[in-house]
CSV table of C-alpha atoms in Angstrom, one decimal:
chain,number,residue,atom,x,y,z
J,1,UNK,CA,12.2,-22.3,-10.5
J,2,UNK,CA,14.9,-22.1,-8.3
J,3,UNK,CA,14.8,-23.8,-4.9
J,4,UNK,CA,14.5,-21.3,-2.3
J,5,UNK,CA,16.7,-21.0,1.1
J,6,UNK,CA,14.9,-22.3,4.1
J,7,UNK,CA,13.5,-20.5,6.4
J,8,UNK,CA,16.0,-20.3,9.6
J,9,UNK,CA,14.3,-19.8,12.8
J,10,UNK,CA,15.5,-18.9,16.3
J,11,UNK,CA,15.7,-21.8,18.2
J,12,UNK,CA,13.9,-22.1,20.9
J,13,UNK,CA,12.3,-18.7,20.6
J,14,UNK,CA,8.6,-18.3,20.4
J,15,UNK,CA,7.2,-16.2,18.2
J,16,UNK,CA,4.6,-13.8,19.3
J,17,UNK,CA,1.4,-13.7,17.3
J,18,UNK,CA,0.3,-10.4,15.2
J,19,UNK,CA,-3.0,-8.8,14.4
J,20,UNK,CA,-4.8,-5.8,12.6
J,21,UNK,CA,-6.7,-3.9,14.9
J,22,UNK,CA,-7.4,-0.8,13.7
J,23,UNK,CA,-7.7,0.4,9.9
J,24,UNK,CA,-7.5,4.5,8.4
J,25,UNK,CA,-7.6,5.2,5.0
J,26,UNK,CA,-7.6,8.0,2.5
J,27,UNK,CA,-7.5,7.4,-1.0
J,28,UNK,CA,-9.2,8.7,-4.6
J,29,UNK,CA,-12.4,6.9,-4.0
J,30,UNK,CA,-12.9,7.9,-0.3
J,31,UNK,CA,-11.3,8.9,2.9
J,32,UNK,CA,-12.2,7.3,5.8
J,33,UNK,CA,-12.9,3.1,6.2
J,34,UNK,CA,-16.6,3.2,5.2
J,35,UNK,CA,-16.5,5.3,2.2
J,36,UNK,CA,-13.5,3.3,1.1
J,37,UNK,CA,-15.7,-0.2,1.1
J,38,UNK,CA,-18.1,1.5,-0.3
J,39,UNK,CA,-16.2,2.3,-3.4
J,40,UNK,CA,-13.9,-1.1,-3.2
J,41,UNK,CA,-17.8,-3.3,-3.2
J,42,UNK,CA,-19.1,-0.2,-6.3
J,43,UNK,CA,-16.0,-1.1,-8.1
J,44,UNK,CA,-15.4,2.8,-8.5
J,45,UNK,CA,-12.7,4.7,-10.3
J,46,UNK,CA,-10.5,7.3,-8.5
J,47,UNK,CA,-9.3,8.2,-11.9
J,48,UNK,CA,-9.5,11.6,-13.7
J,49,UNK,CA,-8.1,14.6,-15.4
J,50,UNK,CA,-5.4,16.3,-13.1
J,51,UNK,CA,-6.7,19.7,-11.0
J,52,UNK,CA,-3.9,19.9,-9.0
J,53,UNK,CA,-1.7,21.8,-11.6
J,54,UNK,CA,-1.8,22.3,-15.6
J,55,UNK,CA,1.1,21.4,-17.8
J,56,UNK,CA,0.6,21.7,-21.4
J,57,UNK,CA,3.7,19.7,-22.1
J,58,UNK,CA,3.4,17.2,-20.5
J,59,UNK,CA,1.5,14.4,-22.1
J,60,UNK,CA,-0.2,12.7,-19.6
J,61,UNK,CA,-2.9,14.5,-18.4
J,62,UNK,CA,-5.0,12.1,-15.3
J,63,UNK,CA,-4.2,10.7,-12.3
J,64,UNK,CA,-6.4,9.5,-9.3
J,65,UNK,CA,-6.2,12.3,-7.1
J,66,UNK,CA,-8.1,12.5,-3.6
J,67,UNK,CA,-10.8,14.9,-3.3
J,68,UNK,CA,-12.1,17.0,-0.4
J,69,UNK,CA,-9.4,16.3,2.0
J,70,UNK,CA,-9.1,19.6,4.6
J,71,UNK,CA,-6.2,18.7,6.4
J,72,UNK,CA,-7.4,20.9,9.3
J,73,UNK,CA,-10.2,18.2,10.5
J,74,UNK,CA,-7.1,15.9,11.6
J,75,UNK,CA,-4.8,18.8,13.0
J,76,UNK,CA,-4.2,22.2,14.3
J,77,UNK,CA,-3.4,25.2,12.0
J,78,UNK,CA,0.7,24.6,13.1
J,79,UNK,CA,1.2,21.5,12.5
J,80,UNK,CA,-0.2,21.7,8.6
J,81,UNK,CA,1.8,25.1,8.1
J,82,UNK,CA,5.0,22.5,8.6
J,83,UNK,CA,3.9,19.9,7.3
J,84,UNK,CA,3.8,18.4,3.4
J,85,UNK,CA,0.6,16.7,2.1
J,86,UNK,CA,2.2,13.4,2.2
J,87,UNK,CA,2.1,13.5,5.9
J,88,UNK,CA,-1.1,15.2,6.4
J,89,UNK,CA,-2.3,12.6,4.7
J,90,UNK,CA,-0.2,9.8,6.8
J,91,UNK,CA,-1.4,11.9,10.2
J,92,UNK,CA,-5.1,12.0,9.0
J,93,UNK,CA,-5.2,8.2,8.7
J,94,UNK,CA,-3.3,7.6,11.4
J,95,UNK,CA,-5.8,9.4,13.6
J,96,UNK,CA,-8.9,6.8,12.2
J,97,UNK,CA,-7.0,3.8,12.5
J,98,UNK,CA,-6.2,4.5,16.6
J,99,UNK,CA,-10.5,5.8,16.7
J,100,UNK,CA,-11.2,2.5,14.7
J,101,UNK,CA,-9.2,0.6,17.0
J,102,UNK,CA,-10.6,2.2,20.0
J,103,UNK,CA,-7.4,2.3,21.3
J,104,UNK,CA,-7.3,4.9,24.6
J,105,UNK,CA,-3.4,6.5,24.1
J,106,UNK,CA,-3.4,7.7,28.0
J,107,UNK,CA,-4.2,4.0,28.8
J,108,UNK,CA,-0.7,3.0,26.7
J,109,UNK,CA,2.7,2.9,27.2
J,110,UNK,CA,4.4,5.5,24.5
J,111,UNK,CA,7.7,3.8,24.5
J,112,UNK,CA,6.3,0.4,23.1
J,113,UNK,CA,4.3,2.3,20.6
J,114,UNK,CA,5.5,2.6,17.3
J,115,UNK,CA,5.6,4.3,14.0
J,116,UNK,CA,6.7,2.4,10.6
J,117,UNK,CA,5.6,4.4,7.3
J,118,UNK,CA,6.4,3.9,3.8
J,119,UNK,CA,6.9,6.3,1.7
J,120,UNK,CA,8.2,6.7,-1.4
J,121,UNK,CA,8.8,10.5,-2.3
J,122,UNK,CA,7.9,11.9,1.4
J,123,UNK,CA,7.6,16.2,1.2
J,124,UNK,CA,8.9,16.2,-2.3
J,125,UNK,CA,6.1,18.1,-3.4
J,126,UNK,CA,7.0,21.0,-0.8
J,127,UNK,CA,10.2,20.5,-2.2
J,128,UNK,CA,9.3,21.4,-5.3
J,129,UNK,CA,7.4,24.4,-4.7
J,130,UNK,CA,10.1,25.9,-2.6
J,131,UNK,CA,12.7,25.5,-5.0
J,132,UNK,CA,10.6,27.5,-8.2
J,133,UNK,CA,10.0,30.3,-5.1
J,134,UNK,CA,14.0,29.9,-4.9
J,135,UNK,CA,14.7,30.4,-8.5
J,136,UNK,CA,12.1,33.1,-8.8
J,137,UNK,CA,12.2,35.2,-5.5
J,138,UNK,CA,15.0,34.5,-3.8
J,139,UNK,CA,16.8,32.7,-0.7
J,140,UNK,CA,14.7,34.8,1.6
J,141,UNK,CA,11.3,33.2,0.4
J,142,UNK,CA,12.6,29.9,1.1
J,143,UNK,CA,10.3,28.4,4.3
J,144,UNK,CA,12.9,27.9,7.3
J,145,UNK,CA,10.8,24.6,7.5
J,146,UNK,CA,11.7,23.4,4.5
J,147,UNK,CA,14.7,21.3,5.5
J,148,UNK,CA,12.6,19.6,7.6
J,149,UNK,CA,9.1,18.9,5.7
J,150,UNK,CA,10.5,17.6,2.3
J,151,UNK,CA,13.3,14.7,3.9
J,152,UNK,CA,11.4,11.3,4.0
J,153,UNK,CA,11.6,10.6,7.6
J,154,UNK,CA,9.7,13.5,8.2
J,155,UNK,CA,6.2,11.0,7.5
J,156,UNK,CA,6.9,9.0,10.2
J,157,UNK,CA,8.0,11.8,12.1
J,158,UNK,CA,5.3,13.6,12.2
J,159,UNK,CA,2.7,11.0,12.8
J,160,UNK,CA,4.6,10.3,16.0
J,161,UNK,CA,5.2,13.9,17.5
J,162,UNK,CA,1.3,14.4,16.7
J,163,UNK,CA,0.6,11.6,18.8
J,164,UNK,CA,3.2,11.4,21.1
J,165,UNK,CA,4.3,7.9,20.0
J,166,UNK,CA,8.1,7.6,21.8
J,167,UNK,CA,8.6,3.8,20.1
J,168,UNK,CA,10.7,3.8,17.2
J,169,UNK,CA,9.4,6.1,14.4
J,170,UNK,CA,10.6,4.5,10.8
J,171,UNK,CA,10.3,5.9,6.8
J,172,UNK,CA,10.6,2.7,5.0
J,173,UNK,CA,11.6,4.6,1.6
J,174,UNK,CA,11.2,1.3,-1.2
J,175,UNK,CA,9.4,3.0,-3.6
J,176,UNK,CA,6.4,0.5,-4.7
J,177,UNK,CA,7.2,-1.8,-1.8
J,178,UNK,CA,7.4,0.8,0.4
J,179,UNK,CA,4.2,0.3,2.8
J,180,UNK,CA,4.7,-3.5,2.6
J,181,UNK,CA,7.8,-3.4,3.8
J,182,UNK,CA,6.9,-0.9,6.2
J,183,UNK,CA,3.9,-3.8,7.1
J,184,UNK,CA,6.7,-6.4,7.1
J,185,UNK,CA,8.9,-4.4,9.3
J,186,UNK,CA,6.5,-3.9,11.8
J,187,UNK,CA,5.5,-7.3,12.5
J,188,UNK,CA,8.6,-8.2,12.9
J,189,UNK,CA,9.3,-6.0,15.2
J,190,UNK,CA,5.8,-7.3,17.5
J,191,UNK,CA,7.0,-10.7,16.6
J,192,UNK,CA,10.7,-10.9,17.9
J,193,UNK,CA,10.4,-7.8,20.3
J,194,UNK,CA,8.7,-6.6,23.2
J,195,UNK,CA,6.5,-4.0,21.5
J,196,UNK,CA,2.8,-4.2,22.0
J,197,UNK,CA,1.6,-1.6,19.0
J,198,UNK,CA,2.7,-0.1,15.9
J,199,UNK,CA,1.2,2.1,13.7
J,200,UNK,CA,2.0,1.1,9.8
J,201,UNK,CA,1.4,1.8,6.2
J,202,UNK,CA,1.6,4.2,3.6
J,203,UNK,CA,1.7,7.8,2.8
J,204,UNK,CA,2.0,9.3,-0.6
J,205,UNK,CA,1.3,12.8,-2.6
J,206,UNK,CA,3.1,12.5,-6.1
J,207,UNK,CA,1.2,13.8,-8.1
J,208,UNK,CA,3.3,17.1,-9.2
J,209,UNK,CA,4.7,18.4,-12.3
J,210,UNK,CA,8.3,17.2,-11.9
J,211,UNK,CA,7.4,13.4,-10.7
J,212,UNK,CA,4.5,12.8,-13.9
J,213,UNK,CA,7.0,14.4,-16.2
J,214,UNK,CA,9.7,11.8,-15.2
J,215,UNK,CA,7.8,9.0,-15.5
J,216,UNK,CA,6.3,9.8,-18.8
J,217,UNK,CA,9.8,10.4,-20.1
J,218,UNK,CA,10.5,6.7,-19.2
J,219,UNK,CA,7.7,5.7,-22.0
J,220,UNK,CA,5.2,2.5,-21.1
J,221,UNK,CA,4.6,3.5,-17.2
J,222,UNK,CA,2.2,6.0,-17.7
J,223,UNK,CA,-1.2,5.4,-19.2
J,224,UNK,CA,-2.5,8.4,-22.0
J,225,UNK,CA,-5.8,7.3,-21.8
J,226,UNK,CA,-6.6,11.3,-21.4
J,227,UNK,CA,-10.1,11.3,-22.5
J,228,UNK,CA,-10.9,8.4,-20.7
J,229,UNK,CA,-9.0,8.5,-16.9
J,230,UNK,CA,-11.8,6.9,-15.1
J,231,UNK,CA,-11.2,3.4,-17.9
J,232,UNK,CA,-7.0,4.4,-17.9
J,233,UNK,CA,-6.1,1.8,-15.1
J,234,UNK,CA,-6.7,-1.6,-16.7
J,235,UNK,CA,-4.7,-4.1,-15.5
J,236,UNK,CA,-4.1,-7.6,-16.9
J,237,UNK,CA,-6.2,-6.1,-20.0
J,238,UNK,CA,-4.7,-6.3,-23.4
J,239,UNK,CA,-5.3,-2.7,-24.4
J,240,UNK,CA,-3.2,-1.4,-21.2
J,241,UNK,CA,-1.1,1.2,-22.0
J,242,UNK,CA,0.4,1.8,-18.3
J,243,UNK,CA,-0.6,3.1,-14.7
J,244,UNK,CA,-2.9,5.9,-13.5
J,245,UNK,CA,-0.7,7.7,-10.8
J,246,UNK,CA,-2.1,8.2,-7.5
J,247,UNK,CA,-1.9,9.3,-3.8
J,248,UNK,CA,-3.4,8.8,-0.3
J,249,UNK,CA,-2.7,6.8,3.0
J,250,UNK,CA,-3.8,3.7,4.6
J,251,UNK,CA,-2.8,3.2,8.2
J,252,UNK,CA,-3.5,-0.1,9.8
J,253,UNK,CA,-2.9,-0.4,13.9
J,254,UNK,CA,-1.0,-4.0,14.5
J,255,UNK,CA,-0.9,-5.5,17.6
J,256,UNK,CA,0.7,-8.0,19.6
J,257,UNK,CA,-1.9,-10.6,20.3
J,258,UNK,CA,-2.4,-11.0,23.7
J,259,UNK,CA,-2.4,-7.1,24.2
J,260,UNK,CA,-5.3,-7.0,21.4
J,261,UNK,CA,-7.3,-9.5,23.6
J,262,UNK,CA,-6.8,-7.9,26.8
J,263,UNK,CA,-8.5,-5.0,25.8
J,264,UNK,CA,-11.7,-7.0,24.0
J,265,UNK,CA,-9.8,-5.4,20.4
J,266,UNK,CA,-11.9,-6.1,17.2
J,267,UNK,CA,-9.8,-8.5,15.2
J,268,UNK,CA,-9.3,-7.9,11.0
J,269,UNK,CA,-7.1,-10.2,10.3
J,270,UNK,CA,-3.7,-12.1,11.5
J,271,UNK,CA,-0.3,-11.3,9.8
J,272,UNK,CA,1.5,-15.1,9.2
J,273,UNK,CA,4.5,-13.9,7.2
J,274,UNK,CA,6.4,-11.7,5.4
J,275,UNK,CA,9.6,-11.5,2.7
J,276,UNK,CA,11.4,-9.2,0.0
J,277,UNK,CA,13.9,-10.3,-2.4
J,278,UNK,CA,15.3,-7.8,-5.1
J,279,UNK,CA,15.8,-9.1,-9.2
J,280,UNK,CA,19.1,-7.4,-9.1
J,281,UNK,CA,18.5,-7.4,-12.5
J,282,UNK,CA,17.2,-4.1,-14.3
J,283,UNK,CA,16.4,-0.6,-12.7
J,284,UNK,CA,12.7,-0.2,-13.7
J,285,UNK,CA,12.2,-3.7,-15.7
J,286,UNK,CA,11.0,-6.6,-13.9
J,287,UNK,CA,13.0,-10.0,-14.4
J,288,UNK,CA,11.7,-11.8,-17.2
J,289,UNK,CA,11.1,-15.2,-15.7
J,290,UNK,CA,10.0,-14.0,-12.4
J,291,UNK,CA,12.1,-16.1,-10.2
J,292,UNK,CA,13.1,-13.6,-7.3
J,293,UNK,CA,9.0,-12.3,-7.3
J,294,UNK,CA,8.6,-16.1,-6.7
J,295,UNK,CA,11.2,-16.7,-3.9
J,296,UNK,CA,9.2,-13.4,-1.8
J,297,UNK,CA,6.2,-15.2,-2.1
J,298,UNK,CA,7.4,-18.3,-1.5
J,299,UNK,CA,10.2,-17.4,2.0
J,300,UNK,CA,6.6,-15.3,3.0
J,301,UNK,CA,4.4,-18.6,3.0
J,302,UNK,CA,6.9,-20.6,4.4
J,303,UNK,CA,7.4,-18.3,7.4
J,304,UNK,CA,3.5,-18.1,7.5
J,305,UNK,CA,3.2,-21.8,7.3
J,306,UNK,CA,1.0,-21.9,4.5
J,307,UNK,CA,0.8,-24.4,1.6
J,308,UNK,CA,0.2,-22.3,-2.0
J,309,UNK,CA,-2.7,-24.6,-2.1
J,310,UNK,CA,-4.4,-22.8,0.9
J,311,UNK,CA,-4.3,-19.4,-0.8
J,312,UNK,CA,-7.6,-18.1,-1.6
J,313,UNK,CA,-6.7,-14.3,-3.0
J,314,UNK,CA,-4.1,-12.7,-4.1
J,315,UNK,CA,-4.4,-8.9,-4.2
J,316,UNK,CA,-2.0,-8.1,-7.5
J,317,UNK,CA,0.3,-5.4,-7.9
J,318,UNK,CA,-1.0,-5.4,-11.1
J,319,UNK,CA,-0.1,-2.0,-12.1
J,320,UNK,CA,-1.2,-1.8,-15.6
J,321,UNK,CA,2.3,-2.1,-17.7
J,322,UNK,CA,2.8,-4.2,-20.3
J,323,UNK,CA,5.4,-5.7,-18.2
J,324,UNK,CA,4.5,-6.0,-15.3
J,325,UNK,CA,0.9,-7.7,-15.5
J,326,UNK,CA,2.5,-10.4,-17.8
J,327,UNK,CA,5.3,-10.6,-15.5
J,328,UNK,CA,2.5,-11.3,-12.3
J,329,UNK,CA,0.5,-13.6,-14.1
J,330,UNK,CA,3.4,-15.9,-15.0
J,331,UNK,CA,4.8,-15.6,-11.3
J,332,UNK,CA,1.8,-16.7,-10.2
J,333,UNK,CA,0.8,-19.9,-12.3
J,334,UNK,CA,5.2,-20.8,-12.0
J,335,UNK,CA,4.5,-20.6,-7.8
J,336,UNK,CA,0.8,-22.0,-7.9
J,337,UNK,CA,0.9,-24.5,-11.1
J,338,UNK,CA,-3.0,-25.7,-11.3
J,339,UNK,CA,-4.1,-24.1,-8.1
J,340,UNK,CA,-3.2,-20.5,-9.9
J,341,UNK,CA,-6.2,-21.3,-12.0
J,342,UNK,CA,-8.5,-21.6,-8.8
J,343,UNK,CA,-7.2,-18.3,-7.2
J,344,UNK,CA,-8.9,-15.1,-7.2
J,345,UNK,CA,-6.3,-12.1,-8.5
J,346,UNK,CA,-7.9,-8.7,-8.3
J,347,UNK,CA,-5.3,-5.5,-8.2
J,348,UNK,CA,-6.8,-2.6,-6.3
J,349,UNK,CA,-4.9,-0.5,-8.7
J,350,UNK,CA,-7.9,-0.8,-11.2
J,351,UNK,CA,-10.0,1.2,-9.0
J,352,UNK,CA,-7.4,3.9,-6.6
J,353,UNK,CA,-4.5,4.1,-9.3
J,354,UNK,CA,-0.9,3.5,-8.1
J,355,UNK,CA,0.0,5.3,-5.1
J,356,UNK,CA,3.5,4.3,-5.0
J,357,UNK,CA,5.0,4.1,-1.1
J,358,UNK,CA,1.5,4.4,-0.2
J,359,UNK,CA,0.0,1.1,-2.6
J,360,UNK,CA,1.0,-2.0,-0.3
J,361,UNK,CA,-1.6,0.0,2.5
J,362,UNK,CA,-4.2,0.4,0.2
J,363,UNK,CA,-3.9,-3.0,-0.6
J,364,UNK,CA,-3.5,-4.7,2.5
J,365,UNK,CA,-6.8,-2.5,3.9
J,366,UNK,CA,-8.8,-3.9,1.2
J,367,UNK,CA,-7.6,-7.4,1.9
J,368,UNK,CA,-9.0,-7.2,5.5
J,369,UNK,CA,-12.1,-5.5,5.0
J,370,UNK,CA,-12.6,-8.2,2.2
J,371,UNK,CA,-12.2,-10.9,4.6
J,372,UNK,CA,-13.6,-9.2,7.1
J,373,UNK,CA,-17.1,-9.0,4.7
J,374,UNK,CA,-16.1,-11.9,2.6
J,375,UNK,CA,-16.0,-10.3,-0.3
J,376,UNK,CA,-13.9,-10.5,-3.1
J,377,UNK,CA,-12.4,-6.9,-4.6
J,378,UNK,CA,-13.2,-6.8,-8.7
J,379,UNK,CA,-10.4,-5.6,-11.3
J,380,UNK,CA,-12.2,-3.3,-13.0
J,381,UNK,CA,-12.0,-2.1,-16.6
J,382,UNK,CA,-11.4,-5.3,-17.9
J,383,UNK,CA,-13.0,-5.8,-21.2
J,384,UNK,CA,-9.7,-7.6,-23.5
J,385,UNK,CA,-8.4,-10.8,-22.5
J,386,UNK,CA,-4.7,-10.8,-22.7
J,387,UNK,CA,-3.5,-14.5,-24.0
J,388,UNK,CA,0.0,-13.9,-21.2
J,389,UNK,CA,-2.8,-13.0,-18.5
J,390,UNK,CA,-5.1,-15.6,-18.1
J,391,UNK,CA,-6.1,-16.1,-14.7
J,392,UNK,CA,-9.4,-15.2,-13.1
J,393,UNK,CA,-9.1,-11.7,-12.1
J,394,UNK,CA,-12.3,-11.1,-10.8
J,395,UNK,CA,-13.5,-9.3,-13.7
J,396,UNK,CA,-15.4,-5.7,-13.6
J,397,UNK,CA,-17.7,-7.2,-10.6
J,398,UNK,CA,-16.6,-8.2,-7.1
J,399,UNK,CA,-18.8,-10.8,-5.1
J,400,UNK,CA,-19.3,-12.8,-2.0
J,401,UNK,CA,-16.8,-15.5,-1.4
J,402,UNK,CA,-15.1,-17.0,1.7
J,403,UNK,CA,-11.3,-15.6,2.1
J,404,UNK,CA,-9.3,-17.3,4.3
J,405,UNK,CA,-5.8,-16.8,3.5
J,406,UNK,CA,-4.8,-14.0,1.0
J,407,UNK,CA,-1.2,-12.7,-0.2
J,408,UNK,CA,-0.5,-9.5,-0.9
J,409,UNK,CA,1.9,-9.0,-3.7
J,410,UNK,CA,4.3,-6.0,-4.8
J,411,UNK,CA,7.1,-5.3,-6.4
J,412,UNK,CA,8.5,-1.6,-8.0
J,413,UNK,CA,11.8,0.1,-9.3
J,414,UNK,CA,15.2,-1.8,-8.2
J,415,UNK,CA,14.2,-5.1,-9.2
J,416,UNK,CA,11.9,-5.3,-5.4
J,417,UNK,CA,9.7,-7.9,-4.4
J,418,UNK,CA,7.1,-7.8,-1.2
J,419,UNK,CA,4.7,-10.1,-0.1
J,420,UNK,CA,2.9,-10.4,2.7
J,421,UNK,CA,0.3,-13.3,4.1
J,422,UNK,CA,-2.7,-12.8,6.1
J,423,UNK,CA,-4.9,-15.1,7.7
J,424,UNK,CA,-8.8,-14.8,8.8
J,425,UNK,CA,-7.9,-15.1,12.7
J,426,UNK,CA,-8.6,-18.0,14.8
J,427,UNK,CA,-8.4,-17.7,18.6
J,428,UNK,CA,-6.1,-20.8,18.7
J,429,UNK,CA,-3.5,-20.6,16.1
């Protein structure tokens, strides 16, 4: 392993403390924090056979898609007539996370509220549906609003003109790291600024035609499983055979700490660090011995202050590819040595699918309502111990266990790394 840079702080500048206050989430196994638990502590699968369109060619036929979601319970008529599902979605969730956080908007200041959403194909799926009108009805079909839904900053966007947010409104566009960057972004920004609240996460809708038919082209991303999508996501098993495709939002309200206390805020969880690092070495492959996935992890405990010893969890990307779970498992025991074999390692993925710019959200809201109810998230569909994978990953079964520190891992396309480390929050740090 290479030794990483040190961490280069601003001298004499203290940095302000950061904490989840509020949580929204909408994903394949519930919308809304409760149902999402629910499912989490069930170990239930989001995955089945697509409804959202038929394509006889292509050859994968599931995803985890999100049921029952009438955008109209989150926002007038208007705003969903210019508006793509990604970001009814990012709206929706946004919405429950300032209710959860029983945060009063009149009672704020607008300018030092923020927006910071990942997203990793925004309105494409507008997109797409406007250009087959195009090509089969003409210019004069196309929706004058079009320019306007499909571009990725319209997530962010939106989410702040619906609730008249006048901070800085961000689209962190990473791909698989998008939401934890977004995350990572936004503490930052509480940390070395004067900005009391953001709103952060992850908003995502791809499953369409165009974006399933690209990946299965690649080969090895998508799983096939097609007469069994609610077993398809298995990661770190042997028999994997790729990810289930998904889509949803998390939101999670982060707060500057002294603003959170001020107002008697429930408290999830305190951010400690955060860090990205890219491979630079292959476009959708991860590098082979794992040593830039190592450095993020490693630059996000050091800012944290944590010793790899004081992990308790790691939520995995785990997606499911060949690659990528062997890839994990051997950054993990290079960063962790004997301690890797005392961590929990669960990936959410097992249970929502992989919901690209929205994953690092859904992730990071499992990781606080696990150590909120210290309880630690199962990988489900594990039934094949892979030899290259052999760490405990919580299999099939979650259970009670205290969760102090966690890290959340991910990484995607581009060679990216993200992690991020949270902390079960103590009054005095």
């Amino acid at each position: 392993m290479e030794k990483s840079s040190p961490v280069i702080e601003e001298v004499g500048k203290k940095k302000r403390r950061v904490v989840i206050t509020g949580i929204g989430v909408i994903s394949p196994i519930g919308i809304g924090k409760e149902t999402f638990w629910e499912g989490i502590q069930e170990g239930r699968s989001g995955g089945g056979r697509i409804t959202s369109f038929k394509d006889s060619f292509i050859p994968v036929k599931i995803a985890a898609e999100v049921k029952d979601f009438n955008p109209l319970e989150y926002m007038d008529r208007k705003c969903v007539k210019r508006t793509d599902r990604a970001s009814q979605f990012a709206i929706a969730a946004s919405r429950m996370a300032i209710e959860d956080a029983n945060i009063d908007l009149s009672n704020e200041n607008p300018q030092k509220f923020g927006v910071v959403i990942g997203a990793g194909v925004g309105g494409f799926a507008f997109g797409e549906d406007q250009h087959l009108k195009y090509l089969r009805k003409g210019y004069k079909t196309v929706s004058p609003f079009l320019a306007v839904i499909m571009f990725g900053g319209a997530v962010s966007s939106m989410v702040s003109y619906e609730l008249k947010l006048k901070g800085r409104s961000i689209t962190i566009s990473t791909g698989c790291t998008g939401a934890t960057d977004a995350i990572g972004h936004a503490f930052e920004t509480i940390q070395n600024e004067d900005v009391d609240l953001i709103i952060t996460g992850g908003a995502e809708a791809p499953i369409r035609p165009a974006i399933i038919a690209s990946f299965a082209r690649m080969g090895g991303v998508l799983s096939t499983y097609n007469d069994k999508p609610e077993i398809a996501s298995r990661p770190f098993d042997k028999l994997r055979d790729g990810m289930v495709i998904s889509e949803g939002a998390g939101s999670l309200i982060l707060e500057e700490i002294e603003h959170a206390l001020k107002r008697n805020a429930h408290i999830y969880a305190e951010i400690l660090g955060y860090a990205a690092t890219d491979d630079a070495y292959h476009i959708s492959t991860p590098a082979p011995d794992g040593i830039e996935a190592i450095r993020a992890i490693t630059l996000a405990l050091q800012k944290a202050n944590v010793k790899p010893e004081d992990v308790d969890y790691i939520n995995a990307h785990g997606t499911a590819t060949i690659l990528n779970d062997k890839t994990e498992t051997l950054v993990i025991k290079k960063l962790f040595g004997e301690h890797a074999y005392k961590l929990k390692v669960s990936s959410t993925k097992s249970m929502l699918g992989h919901s690209i710019g929205a994953a690092g959200a859904h992730q990071l809201v499992t990781c606080a309502l696990a150590m909120e109810n210290k309880f630690i998230p199962p990988t489900i569909n594990y039934e094949y111990e892979d030899p290259e994978c052999d760490l405990d990953y919580v299999p099939n079964k979650g259970h009670k266990g205290n969760i102090d520190v966690i890290v959340v891992n991910t990484c995607g396309f581009g060679g990216k790394n993200s992690a991020l480390v949270i902390r079960r929050f103590k009054a005095k740090d």
